[in-house]
PDB file of C-alpha atoms in Angstrom:
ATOM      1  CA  UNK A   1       0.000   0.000   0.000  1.00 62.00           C
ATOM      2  CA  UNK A   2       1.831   3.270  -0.852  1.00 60.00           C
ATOM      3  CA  UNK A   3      -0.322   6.826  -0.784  1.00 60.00           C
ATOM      4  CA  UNK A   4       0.686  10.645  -1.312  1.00 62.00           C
ATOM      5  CA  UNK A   5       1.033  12.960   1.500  1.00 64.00           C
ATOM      6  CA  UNK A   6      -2.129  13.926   2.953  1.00 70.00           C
ATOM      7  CA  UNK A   7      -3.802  11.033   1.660  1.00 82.00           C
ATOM      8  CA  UNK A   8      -6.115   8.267   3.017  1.00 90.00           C
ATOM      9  CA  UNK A   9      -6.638   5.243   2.155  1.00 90.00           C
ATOM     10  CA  UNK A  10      -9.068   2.961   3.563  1.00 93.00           C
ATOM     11  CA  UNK A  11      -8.454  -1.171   2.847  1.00 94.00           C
ATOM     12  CA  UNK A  12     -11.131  -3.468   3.667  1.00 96.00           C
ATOM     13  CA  UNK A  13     -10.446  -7.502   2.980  1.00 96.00           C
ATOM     14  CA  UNK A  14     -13.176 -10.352   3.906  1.00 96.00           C
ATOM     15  CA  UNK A  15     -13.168 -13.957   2.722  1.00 97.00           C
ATOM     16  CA  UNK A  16     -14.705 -17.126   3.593  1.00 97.00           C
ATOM     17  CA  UNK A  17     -12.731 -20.224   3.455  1.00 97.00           C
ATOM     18  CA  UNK A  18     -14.651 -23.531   2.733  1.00 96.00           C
ATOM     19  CA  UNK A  19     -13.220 -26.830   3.393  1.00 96.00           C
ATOM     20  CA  UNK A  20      -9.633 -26.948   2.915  1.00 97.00           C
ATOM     21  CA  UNK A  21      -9.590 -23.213   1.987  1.00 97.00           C
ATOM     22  CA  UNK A  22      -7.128 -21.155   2.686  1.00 97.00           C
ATOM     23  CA  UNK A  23      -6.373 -17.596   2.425  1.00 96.00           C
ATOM     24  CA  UNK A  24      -2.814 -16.514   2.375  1.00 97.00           C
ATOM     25  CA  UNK A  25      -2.474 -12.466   2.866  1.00 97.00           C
ATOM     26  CA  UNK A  26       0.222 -10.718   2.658  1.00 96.00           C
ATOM     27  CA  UNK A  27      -0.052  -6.461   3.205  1.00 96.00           C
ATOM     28  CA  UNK A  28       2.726  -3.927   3.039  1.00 94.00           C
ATOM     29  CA  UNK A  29       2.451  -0.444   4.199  1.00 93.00           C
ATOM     30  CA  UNK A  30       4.828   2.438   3.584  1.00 89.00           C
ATOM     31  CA  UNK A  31       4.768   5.141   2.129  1.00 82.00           C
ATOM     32  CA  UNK A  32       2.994   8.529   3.572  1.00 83.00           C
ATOM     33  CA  UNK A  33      -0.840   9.332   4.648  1.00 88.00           C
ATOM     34  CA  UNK A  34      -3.209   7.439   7.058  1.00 93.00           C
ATOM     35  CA  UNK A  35      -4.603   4.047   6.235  1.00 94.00           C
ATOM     36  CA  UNK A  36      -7.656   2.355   7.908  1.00 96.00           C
ATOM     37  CA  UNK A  37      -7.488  -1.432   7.045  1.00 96.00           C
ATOM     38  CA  UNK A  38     -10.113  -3.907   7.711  1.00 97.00           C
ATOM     39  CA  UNK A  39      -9.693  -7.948   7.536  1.00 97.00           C
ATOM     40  CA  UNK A  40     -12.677 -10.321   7.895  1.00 97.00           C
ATOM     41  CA  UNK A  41     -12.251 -13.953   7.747  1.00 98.00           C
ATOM     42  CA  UNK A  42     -14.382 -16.977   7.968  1.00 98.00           C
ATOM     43  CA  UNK A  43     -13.180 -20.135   7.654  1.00 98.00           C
ATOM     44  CA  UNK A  44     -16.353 -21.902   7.535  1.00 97.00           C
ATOM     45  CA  UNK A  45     -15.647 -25.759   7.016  1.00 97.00           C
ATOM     46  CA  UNK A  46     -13.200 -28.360   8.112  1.00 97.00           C
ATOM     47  CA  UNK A  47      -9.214 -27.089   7.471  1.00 98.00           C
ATOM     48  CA  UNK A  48      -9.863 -24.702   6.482  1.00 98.00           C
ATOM     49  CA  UNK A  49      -6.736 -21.531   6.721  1.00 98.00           C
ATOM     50  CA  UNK A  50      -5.913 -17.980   7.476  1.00 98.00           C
ATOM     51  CA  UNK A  51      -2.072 -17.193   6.857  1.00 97.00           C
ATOM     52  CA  UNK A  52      -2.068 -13.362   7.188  1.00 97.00           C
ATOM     53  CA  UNK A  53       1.218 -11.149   7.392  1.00 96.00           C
ATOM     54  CA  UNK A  54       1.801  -7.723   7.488  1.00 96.00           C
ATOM     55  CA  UNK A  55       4.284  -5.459   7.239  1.00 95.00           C
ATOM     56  CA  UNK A  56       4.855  -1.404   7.736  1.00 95.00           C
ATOM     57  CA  UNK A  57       7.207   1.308   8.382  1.00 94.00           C
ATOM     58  CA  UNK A  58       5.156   4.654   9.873  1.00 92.00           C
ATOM     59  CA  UNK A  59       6.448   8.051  10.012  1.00 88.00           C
ATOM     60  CA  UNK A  60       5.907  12.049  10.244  1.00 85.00           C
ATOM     61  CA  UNK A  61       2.466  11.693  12.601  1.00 88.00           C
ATOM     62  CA  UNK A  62       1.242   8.748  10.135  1.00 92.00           C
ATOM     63  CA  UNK A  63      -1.435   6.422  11.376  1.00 95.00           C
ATOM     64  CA  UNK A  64      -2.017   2.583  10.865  1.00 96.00           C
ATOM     65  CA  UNK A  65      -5.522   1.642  12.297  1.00 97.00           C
ATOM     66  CA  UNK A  66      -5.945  -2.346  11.265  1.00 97.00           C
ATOM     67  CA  UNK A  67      -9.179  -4.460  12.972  1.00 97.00           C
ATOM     68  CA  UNK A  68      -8.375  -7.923  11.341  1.00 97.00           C
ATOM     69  CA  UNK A  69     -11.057 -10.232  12.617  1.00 98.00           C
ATOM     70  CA  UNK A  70     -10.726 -14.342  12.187  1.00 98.00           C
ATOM     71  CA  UNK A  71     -13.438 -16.594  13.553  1.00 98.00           C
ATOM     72  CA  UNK A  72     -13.203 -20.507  13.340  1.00 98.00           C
ATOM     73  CA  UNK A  73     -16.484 -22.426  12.578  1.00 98.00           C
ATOM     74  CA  UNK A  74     -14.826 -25.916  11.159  1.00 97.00           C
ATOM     75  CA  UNK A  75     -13.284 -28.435  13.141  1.00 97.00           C
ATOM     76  CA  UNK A  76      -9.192 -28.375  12.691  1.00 98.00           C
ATOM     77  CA  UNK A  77      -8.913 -25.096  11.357  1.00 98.00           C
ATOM     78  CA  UNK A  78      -5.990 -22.992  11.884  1.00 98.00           C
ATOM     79  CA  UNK A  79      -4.739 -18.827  11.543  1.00 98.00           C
ATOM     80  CA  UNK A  80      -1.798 -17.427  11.621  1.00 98.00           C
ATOM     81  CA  UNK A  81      -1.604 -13.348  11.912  1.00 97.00           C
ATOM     82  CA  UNK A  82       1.803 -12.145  12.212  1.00 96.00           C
ATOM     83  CA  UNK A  83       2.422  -8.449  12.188  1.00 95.00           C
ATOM     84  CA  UNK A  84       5.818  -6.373  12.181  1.00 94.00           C
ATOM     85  CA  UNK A  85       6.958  -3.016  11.713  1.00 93.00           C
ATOM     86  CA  UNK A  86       8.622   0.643  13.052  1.00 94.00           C
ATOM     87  CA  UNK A  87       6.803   3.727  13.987  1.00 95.00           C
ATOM     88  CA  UNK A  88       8.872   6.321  13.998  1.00 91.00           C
ATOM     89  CA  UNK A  89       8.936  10.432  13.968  1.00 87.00           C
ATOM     90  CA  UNK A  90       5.279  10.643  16.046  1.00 92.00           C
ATOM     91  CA  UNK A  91       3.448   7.821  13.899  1.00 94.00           C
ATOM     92  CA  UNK A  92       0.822   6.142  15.522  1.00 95.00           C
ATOM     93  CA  UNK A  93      -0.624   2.309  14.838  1.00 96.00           C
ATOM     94  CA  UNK A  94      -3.654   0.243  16.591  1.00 96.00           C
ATOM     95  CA  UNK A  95      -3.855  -3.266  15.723  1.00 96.00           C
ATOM     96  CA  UNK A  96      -6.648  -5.088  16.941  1.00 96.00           C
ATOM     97  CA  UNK A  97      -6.471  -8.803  15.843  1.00 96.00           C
ATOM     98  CA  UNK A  98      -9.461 -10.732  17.100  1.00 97.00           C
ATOM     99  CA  UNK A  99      -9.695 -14.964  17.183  1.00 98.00           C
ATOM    100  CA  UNK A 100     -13.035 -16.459  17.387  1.00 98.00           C
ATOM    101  CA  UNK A 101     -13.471 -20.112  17.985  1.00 98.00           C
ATOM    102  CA  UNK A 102     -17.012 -20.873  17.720  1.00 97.00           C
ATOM    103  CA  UNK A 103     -18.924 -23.656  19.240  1.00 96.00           C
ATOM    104  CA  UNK A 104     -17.908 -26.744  16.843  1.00 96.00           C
ATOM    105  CA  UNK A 105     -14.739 -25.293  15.980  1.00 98.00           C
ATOM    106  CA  UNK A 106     -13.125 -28.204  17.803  1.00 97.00           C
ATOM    107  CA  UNK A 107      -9.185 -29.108  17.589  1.00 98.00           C
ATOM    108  CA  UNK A 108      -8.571 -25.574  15.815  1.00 98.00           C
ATOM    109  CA  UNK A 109      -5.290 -23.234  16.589  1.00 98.00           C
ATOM    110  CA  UNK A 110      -5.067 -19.272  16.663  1.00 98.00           C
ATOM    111  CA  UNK A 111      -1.958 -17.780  17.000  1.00 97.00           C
ATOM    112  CA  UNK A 112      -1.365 -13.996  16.391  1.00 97.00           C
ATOM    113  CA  UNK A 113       1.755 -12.458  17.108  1.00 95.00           C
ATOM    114  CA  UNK A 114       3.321  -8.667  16.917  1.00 95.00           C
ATOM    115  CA  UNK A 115       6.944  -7.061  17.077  1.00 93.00           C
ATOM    116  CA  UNK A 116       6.622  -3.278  16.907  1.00 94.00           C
ATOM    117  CA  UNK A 117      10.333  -1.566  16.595  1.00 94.00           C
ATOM    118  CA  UNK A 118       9.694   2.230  18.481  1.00 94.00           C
ATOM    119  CA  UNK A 119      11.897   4.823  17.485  1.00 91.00           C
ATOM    120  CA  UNK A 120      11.350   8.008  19.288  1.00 84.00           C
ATOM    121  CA  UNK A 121       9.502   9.227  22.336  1.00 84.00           C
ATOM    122  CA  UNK A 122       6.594  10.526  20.696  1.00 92.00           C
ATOM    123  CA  UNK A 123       5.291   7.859  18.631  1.00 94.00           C
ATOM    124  CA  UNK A 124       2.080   6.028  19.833  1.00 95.00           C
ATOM    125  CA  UNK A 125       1.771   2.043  19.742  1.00 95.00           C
ATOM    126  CA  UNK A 126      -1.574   0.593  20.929  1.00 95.00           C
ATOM    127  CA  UNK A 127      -1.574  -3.846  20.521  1.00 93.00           C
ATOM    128  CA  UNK A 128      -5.218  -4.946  20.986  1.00 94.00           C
ATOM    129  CA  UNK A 129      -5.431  -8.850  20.880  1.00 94.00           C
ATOM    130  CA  UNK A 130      -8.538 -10.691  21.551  1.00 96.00           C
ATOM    131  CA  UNK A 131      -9.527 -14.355  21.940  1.00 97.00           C
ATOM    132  CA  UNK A 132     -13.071 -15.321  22.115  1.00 97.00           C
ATOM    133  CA  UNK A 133     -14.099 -19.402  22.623  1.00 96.00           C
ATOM    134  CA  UNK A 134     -16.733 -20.914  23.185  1.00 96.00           C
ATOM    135  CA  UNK A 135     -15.378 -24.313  21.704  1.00 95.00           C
ATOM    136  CA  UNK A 136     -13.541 -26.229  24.770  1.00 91.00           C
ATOM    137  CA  UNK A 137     -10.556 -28.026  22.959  1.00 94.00           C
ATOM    138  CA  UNK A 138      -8.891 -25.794  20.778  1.00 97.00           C
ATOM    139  CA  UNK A 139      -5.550 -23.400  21.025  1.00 97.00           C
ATOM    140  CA  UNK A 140      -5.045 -19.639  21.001  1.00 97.00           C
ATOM    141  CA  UNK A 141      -1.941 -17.792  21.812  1.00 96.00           C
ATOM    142  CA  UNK A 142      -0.861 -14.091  21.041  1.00 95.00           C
ATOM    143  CA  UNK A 143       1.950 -12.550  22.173  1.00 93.00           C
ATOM    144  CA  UNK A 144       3.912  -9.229  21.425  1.00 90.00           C
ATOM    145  CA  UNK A 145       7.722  -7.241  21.048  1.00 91.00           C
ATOM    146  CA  UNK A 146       7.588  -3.789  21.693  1.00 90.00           C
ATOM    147  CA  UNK A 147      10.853  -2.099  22.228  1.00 88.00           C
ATOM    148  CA  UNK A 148      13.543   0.203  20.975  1.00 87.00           C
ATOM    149  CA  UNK A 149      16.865   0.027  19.851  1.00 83.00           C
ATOM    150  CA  UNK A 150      19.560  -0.816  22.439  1.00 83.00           C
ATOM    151  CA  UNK A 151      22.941   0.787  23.196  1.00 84.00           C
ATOM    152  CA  UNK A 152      24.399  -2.395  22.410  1.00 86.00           C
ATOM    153  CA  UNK A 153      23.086  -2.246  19.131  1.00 85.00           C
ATOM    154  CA  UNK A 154      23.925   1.696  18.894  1.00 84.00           C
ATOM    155  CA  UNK A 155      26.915   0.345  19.682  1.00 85.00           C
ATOM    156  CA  UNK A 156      27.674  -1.896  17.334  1.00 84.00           C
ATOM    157  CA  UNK A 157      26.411   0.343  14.315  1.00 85.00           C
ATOM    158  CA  UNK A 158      28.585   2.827  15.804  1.00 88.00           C
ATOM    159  CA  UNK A 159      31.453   0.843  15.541  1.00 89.00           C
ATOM    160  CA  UNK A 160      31.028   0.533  12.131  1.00 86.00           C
ATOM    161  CA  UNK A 161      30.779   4.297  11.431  1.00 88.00           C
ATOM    162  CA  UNK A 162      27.268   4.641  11.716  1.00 87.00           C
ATOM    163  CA  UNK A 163      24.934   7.207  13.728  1.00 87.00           C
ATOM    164  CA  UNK A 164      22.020   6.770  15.437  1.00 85.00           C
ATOM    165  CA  UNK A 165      19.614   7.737  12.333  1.00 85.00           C
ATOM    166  CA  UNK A 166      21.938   5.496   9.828  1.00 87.00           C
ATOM    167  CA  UNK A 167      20.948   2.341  12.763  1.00 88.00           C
ATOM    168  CA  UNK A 168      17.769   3.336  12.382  1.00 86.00           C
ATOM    169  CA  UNK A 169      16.937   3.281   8.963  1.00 88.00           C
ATOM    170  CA  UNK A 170      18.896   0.590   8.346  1.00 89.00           C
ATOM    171  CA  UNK A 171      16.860  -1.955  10.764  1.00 90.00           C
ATOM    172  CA  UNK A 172      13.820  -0.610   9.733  1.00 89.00           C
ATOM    173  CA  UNK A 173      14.615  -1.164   6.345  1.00 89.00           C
ATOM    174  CA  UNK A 174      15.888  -4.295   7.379  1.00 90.00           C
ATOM    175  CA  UNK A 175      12.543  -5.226   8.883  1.00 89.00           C
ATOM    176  CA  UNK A 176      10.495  -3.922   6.110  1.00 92.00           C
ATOM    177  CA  UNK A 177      12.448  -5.674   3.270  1.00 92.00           C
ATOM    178  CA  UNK A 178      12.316  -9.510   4.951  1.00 90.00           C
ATOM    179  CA  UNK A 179       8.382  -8.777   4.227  1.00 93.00           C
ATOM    180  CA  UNK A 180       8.850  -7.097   0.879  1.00 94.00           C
ATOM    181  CA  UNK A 181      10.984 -10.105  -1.017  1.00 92.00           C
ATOM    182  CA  UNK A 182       7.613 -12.386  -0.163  1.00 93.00           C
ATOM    183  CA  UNK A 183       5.787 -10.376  -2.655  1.00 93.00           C
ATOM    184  CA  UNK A 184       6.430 -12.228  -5.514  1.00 91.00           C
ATOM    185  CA  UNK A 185       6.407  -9.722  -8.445  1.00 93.00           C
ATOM    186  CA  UNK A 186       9.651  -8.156  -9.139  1.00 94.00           C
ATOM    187  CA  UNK A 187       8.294  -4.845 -10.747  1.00 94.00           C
ATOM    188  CA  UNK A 188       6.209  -4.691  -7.328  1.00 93.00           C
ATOM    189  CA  UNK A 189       8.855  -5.522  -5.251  1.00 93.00           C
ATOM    190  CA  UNK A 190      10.888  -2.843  -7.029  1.00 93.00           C
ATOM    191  CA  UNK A 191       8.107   0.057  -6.634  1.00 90.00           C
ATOM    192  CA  UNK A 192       8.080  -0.633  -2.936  1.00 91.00           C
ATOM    193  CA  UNK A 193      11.680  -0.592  -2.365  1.00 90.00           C
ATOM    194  CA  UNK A 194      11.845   2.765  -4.279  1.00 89.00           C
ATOM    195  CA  UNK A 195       8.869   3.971  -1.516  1.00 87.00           C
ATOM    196  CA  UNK A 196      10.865   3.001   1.052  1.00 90.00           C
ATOM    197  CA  UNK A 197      13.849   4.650   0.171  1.00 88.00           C
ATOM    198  CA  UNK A 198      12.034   7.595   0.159  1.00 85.00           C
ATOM    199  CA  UNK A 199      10.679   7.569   2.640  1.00 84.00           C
ATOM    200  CA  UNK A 200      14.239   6.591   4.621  1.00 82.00           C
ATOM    201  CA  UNK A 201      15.331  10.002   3.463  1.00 74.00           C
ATOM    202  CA  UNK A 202      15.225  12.066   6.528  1.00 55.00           C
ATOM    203  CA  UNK A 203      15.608  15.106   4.699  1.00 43.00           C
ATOM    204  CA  UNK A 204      12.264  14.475   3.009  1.00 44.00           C
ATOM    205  CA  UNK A 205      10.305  14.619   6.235  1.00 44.00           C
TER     206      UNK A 205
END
């Protein structure tokens, strides 16, 4: 998802997953502008999948509002939600990640997990997660990193010449990139890596 400055963009995603469905989602987000994104999925029937990753980098009072909402009606179904990402220069970000197991959801998993990289005092990082059940035998976990860079890793940048902002962008890059090279589509991949570049620029901000 890239926008302009002073742009919004709203996102909104819903599938239902039969038997042995699966939906494998994979969002991006840099760039500049708010975006509101919305994920709904169902997965109705027996084995049915959610695989859902996302990725972002915020900056210059940006803000990331995601409600991504999973609920389990077949028996051995399973979702996966991993998001990661860097708020930086007074960017804000809610997540709220829901898992529903409903009643005959039985032997189904839920797992959603978070690292959020903060870099500066002023940004604003709010991690909702939410399990409902009311199926007896099934699994949900969530669990979340939020931190900042260390002075050991200052360090070691430092060592190698680098400042503080040079760290910086270069882990959030880092971070950005491991979710960028899963796109799939080199002219894609290519587009976003130019966004994020630009974005990297300090002097653009």
């Amino acid at each position: 998802m890239m926008r302009g400055e002073g742009q919004e963009l709203l996102n909104d995603v819903g599938c239902i997953c039969e038997e042995n469905g699966a939906l494998d989602l994979l969002q991006v987000v840099v760039g500049k502008g708010d975006v509101y994104d919305g994920i709904w999925t169902e997965l109705q029937k027996d084995h049915a999948s959610l695989q859902a990753e996302i990725g972002y980098l915020l900056q210059n009072q940006q803000k990331f509002d995601v409600n991504l909402n999973v609920r389990h009606f077949g028996k051995v179904t399973k979702s996966t939600i991993q998001a990661d990402g860097t708020l930086m220069d007074a960017a804000e970000k809610i997540f709220r990640g829901t898992i529903d197991f409903v009643r005959g959801s039985a032997d189904s998993v839920g797992a959603e997990t978070e690292q959020v990289l903060l870099l500066g005092d002023d940004v604003v990082n709010k991690t909702i997660p939410v399990i409902l059940c009311a199926e007896e035998n099934v699994q949900g976990s969530h669990g979340a990193a939020i931190g900042e860079l260390d002075e050991e890793t200052l360090f070691y940048f430092g060592a190698r010449g680098m400042d503080r902002t040079q760290a910086e962008n270069t882990i959030a890059r880092a971070k950005l990139e491991a979710k960028i090279q899963k796109i799939g589509d080199a002219d894609i991949e290519q587009k976003v890596k130019t966004q994020l570049a630009e974005v990297l620029d300090r002097d653009n901000r």
